[in-house]
Coordinates of C-alpha atoms in Angstrom, one line a residue:
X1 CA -0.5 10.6 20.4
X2 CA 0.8 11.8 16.7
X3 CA 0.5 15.1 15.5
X4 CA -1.8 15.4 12.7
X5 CA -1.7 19.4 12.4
X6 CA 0.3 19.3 9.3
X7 CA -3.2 18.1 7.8
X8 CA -4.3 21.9 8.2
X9 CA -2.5 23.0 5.1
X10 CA -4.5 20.3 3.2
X11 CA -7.8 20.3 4.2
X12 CA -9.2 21.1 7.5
X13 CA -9.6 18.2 9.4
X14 CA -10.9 17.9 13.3
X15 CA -9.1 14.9 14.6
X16 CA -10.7 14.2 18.4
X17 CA -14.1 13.8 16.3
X18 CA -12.4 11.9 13.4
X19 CA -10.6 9.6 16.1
X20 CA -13.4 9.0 18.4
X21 CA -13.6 5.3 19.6
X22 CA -10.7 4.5 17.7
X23 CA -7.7 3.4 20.2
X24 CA -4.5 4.7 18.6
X25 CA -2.2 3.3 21.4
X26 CA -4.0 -0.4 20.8
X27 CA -0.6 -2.7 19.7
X28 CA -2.5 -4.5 17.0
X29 CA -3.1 -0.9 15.2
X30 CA -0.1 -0.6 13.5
X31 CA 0.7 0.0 9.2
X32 CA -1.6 0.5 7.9
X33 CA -4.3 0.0 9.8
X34 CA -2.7 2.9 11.5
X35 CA -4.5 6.9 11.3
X36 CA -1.2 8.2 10.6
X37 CA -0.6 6.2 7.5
X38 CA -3.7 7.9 6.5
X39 CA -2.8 10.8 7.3
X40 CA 0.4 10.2 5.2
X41 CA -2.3 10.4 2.2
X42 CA -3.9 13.3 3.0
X43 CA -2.7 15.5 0.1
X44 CA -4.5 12.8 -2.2
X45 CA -7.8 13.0 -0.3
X46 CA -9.4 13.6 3.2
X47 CA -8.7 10.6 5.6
X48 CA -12.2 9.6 6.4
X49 CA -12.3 6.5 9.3
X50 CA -15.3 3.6 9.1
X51 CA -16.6 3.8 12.0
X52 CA -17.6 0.3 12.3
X53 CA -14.6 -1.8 10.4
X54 CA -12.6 0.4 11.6
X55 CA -10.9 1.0 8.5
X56 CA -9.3 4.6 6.3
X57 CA -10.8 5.2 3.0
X58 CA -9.3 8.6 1.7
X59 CA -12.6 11.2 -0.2
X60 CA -11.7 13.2 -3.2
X61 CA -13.7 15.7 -5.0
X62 CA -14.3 14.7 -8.1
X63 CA -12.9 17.2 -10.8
X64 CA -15.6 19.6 -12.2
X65 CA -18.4 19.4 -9.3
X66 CA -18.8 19.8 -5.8
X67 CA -19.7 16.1 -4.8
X68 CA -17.1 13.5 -4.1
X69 CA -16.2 10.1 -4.1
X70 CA -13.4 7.9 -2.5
X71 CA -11.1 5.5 -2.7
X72 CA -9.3 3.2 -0.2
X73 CA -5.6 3.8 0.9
X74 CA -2.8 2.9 -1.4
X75 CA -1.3 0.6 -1.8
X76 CA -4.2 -1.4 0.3
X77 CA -7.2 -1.2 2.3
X78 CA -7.3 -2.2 5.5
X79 CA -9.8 -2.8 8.5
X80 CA -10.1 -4.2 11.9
X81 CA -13.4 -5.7 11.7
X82 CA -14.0 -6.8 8.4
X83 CA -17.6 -8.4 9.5
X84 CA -18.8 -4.4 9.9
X85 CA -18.0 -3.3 6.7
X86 CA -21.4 -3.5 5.0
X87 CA -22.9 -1.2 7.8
X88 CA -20.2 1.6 7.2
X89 CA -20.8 1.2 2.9
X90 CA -24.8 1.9 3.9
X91 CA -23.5 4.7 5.6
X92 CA -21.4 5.9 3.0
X93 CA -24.5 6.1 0.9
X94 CA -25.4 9.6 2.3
X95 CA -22.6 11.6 0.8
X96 CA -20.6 10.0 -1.9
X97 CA -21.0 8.7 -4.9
X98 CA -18.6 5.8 -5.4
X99 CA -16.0 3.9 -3.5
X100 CA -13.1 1.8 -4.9
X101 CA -10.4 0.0 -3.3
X102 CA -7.8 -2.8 -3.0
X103 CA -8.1 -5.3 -0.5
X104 CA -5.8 -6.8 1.6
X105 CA -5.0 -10.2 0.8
X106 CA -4.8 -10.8 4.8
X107 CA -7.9 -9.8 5.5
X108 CA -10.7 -11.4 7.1
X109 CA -13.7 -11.8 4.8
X110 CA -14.4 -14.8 2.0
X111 CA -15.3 -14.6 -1.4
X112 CA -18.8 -14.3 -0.8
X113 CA -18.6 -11.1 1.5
X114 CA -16.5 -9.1 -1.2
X115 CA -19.3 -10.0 -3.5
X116 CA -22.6 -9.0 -1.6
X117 CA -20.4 -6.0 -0.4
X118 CA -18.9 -5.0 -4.2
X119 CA -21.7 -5.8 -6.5
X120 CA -20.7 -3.3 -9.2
X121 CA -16.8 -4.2 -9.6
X122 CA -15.0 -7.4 -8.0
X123 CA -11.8 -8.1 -9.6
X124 CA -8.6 -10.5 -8.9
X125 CA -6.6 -7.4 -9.0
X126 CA -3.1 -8.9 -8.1
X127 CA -1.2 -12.6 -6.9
X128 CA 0.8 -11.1 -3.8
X129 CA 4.0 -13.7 -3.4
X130 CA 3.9 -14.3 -0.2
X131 CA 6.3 -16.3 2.5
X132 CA 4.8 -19.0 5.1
X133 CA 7.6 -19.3 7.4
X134 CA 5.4 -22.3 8.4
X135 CA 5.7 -23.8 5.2
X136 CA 8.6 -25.5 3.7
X137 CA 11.6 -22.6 2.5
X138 CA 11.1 -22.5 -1.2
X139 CA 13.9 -19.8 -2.5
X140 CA 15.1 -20.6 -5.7
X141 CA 18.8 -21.1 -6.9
X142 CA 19.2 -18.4 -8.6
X143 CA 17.8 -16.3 -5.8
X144 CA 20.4 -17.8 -3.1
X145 CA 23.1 -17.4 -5.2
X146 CA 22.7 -13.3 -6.1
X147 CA 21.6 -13.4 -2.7
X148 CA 25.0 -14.5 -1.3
X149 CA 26.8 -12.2 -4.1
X150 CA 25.5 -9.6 -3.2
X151 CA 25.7 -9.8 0.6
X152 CA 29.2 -10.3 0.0
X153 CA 29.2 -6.9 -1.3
X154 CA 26.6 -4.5 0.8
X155 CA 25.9 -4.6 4.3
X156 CA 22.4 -4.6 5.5
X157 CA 21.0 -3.1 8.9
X158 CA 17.7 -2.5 10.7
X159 CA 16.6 1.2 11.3
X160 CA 15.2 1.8 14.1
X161 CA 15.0 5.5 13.8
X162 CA 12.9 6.0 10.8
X163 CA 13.0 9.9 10.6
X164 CA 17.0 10.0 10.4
X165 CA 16.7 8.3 7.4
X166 CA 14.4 10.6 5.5
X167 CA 16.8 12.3 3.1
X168 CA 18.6 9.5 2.1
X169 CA 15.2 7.6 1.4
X170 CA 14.1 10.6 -0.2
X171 CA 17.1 10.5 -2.4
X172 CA 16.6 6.8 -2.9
X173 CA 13.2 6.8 -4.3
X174 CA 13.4 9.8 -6.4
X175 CA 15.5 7.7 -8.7
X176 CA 13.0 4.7 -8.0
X177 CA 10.7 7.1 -9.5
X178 CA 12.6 8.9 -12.1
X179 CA 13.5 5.2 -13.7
X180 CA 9.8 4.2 -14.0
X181 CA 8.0 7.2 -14.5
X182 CA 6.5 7.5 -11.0
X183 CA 4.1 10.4 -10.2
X184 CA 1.0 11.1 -8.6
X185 CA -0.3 9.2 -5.0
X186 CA 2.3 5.9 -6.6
X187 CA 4.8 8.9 -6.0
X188 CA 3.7 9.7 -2.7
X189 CA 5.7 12.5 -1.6
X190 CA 8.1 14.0 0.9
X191 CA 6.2 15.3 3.4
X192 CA 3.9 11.9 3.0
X193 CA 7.4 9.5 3.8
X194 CA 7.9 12.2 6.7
X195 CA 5.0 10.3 8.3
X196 CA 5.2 7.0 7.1
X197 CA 8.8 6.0 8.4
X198 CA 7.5 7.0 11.5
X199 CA 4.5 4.7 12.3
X200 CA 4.1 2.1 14.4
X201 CA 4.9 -1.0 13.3
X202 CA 7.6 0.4 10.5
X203 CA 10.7 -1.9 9.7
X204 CA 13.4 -0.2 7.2
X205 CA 16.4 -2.0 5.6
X206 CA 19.5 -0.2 4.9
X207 CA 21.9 -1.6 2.3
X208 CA 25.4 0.2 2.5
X209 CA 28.7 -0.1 1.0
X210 CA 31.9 2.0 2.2
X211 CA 29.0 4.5 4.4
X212 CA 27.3 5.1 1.2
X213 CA 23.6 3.9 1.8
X214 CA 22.8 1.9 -1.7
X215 CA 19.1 0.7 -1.2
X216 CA 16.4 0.8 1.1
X217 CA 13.1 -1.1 1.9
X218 CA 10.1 -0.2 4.1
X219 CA 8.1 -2.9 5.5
X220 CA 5.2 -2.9 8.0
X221 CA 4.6 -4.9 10.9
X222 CA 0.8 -5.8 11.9
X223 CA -1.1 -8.6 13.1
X224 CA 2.2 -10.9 12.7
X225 CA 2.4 -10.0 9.4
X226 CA 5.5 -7.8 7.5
X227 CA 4.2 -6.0 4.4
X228 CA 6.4 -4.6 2.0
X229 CA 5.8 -1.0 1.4
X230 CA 8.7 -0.1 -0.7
X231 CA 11.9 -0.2 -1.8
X232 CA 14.8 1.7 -3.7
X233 CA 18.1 2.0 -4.9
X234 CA 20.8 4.2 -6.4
X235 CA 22.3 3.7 -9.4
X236 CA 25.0 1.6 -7.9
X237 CA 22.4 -0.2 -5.9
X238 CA 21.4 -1.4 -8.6
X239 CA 25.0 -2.4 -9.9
X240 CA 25.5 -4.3 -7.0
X241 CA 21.8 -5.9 -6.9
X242 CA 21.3 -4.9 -3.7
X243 CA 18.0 -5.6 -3.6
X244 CA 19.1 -9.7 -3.3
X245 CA 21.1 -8.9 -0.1
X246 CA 17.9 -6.3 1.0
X247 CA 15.0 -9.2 0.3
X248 CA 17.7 -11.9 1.8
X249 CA 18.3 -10.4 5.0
X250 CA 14.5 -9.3 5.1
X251 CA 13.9 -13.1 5.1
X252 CA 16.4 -14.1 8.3
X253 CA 15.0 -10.3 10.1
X254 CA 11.5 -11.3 10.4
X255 CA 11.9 -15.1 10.7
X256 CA 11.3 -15.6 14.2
X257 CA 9.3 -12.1 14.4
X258 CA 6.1 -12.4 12.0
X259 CA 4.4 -15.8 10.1
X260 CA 3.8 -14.4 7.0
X261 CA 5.7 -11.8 4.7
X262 CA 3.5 -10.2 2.3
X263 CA 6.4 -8.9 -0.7
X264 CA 3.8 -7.4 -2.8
X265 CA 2.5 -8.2 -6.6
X266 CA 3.7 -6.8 -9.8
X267 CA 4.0 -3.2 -10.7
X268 CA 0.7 -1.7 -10.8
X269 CA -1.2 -0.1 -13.8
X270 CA 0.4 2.3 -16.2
X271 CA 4.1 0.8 -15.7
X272 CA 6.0 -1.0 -18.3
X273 CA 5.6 -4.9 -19.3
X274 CA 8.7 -5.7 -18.9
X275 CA 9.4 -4.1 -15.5
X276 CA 5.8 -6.4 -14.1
X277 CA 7.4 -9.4 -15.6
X278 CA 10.7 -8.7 -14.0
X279 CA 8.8 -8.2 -10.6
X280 CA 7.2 -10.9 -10.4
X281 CA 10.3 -13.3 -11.2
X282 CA 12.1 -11.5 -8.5
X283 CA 9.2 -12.1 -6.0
X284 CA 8.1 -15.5 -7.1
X285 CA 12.2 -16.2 -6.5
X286 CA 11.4 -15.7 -2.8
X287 CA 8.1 -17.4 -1.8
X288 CA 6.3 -20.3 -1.0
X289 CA 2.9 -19.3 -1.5
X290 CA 0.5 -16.5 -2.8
X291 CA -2.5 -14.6 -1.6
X292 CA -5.4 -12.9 -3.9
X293 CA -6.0 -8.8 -3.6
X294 CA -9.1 -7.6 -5.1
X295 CA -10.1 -4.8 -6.8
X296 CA -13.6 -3.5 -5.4
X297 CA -15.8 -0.9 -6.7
X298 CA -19.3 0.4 -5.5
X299 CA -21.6 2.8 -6.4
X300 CA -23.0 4.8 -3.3
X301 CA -25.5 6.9 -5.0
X302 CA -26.6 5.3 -8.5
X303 CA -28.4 9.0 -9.8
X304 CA -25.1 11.0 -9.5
X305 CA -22.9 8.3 -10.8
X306 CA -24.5 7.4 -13.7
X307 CA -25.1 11.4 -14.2
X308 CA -21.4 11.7 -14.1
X309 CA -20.9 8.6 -16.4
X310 CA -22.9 10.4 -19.1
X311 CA -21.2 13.8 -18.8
X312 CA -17.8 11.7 -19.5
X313 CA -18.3 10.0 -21.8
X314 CA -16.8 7.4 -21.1
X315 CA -17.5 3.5 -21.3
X316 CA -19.1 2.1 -18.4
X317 CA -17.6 -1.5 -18.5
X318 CA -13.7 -0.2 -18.7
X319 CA -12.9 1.3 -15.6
X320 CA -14.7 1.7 -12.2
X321 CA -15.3 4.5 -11.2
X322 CA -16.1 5.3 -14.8
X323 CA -16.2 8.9 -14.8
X324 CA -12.5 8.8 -13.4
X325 CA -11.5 6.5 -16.6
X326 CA -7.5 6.2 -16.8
X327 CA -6.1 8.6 -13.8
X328 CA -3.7 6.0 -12.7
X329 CA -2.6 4.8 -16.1
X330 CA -2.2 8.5 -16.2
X331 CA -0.5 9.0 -13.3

């Protein structure tokens, strides 16, 4: 069992109730599907499980009053019984006022279920570029060649011990974030990558040169699927476009371990044109197909939220929840 005592210093939290009927030692419970991933979040709101999908949302005050609202995990929400997750909105009813969330673009529901379960806001949020390994390989020139370049010039490894990599990932992805601007939950923090390298199902890539580690890139394992979490470089990583011999040797790694590799969308709201465009070359470079996350919003208690939405001021039809209008463009 994981220690979740560091949540204390947070918010109080009492884990045997929050965990009951929830198998953390299942196999398939792994990412971030995972309470410790979660948990990893908890500085940005209370982990908070559905008791019936079986999936974290995270609840936040909302600034200015004493009721709250929630949101699901970042970068993606994730259940185990997707069927089940109307019953745990009803039940959300009681004590917040909104929910909004990203969906996986694995998960099991259809078009139709997002719909009668998100009436208020259902959006294509994002094209996730994904690899098939049961499809035909579909990398493109360009993307072989730097990959070979730069493989030529890095080594990559699997880490199997996640928490003796923590300062250098650290040191990585506090220039990922000083070159884009990074802050807030799209931050995370170091005492939230103290948990995540560290849960079940975690795959990291070291790119090295001469000992110096040049790049990095988290991925989670669940359900026979990798997800990429994140990745970073130094300053010469990016000199020697690491990130072709990190993605390339991702590609051999989970071959004959997973069926699908999920290597993300663009860069999310509030980051700069060209860096999206740039992403999503570099992932399209990779894949052979792609797979739809939505953004979902719902309003839980209609009286408060539309209180809230007049006390804002703010436009109802811009932003969901309302009231919250711009805090990740902000962030």
């Amino acid at each position: 069992m994981l220690d979740f005592s560091f949540l204390n210093q947070f918010r109080p939290i009492d884990w045997n109730k929050t965990l009951s009927g929830f198998d953390i030692n299942d196999p398939q419970v792994t990412g971030y599907l995972h309470p410790a991933y979660a948990a990893s979040l908890a500085e940005f709101g209370t982990p908070r499980l559905l008791d019936h999908s079986l999936g974290w949302i995270l609840e936040r005050e909302i600034p200015g009053t004493r009721i709250r609202d929630a949101m699901g995990c970042y970068p993606l929400f994730a259940c185990q019984n997707w069927s089940r997750l109307p019953d745990d909105l009803s039940e959300l009813e009681s004590d917040l006022v909104s929910l909004a969330l990203v969906t996986d673009p694995f998960g099991d529901y259809s078009l139709e279920d997002l719909q009668a379960c998100f009436p208020d806001r259902l959006l294509a949020f994002k094209e996730h570029f994904v690899v098939d390994f049961g499809a035909p390989e579909s990398m493109s020139k360009h993307h072989r060649y730097y990959a070979q370049r730069a493989r030529a010039a890095v080594e990559v490894e699997a880490i199997a011990n996640g928490p003796g990599v923590l300062d250098e990932w650290i040191r990585l992805h506090a220039n990922l974030s000083s070159r884009y601007g990074l802050t807030g939950i799209k931050a995370f923090s170091a005492s939230s990558f103290g948990q995540q390298l560290n849960i079940p199902g975690v795959v990291i890539l070291r790119a090295h040169q001469a000992g110096e580690t040049v790049g990095a890139h988290i991925w989670y394992v669940q359900q026979q699927i990798a997800y990429s979490h994140l990745a970073a470089l130094s300053e010469r990583g990016y000199e020697l476009m690491a990130s072709y011999a990190l993605y390339a040797y991702a590609l051999e790694y989970f071959s004959d371990r997973v069926r699908l590799m999920d290597l993300g969308g663009s860069a999310g709201l509030g980051l700069n044109e060209s860096r999206g465009n740039g992403l999503i070359r570099f992932k399209r470079g990779w894949a052979n197909t792609t797979r739809t996350a939505y953004f979902c919003g719902k309003i839980l208690n209609q009286k408060r939220y539309h209180e809230l939405l007049g006390s804002s001021g703010a436009l109802e039809d811009q932003y969901f929840p309302a009231y919250r209008a711009g805090e990740f463009i902000r962030d």
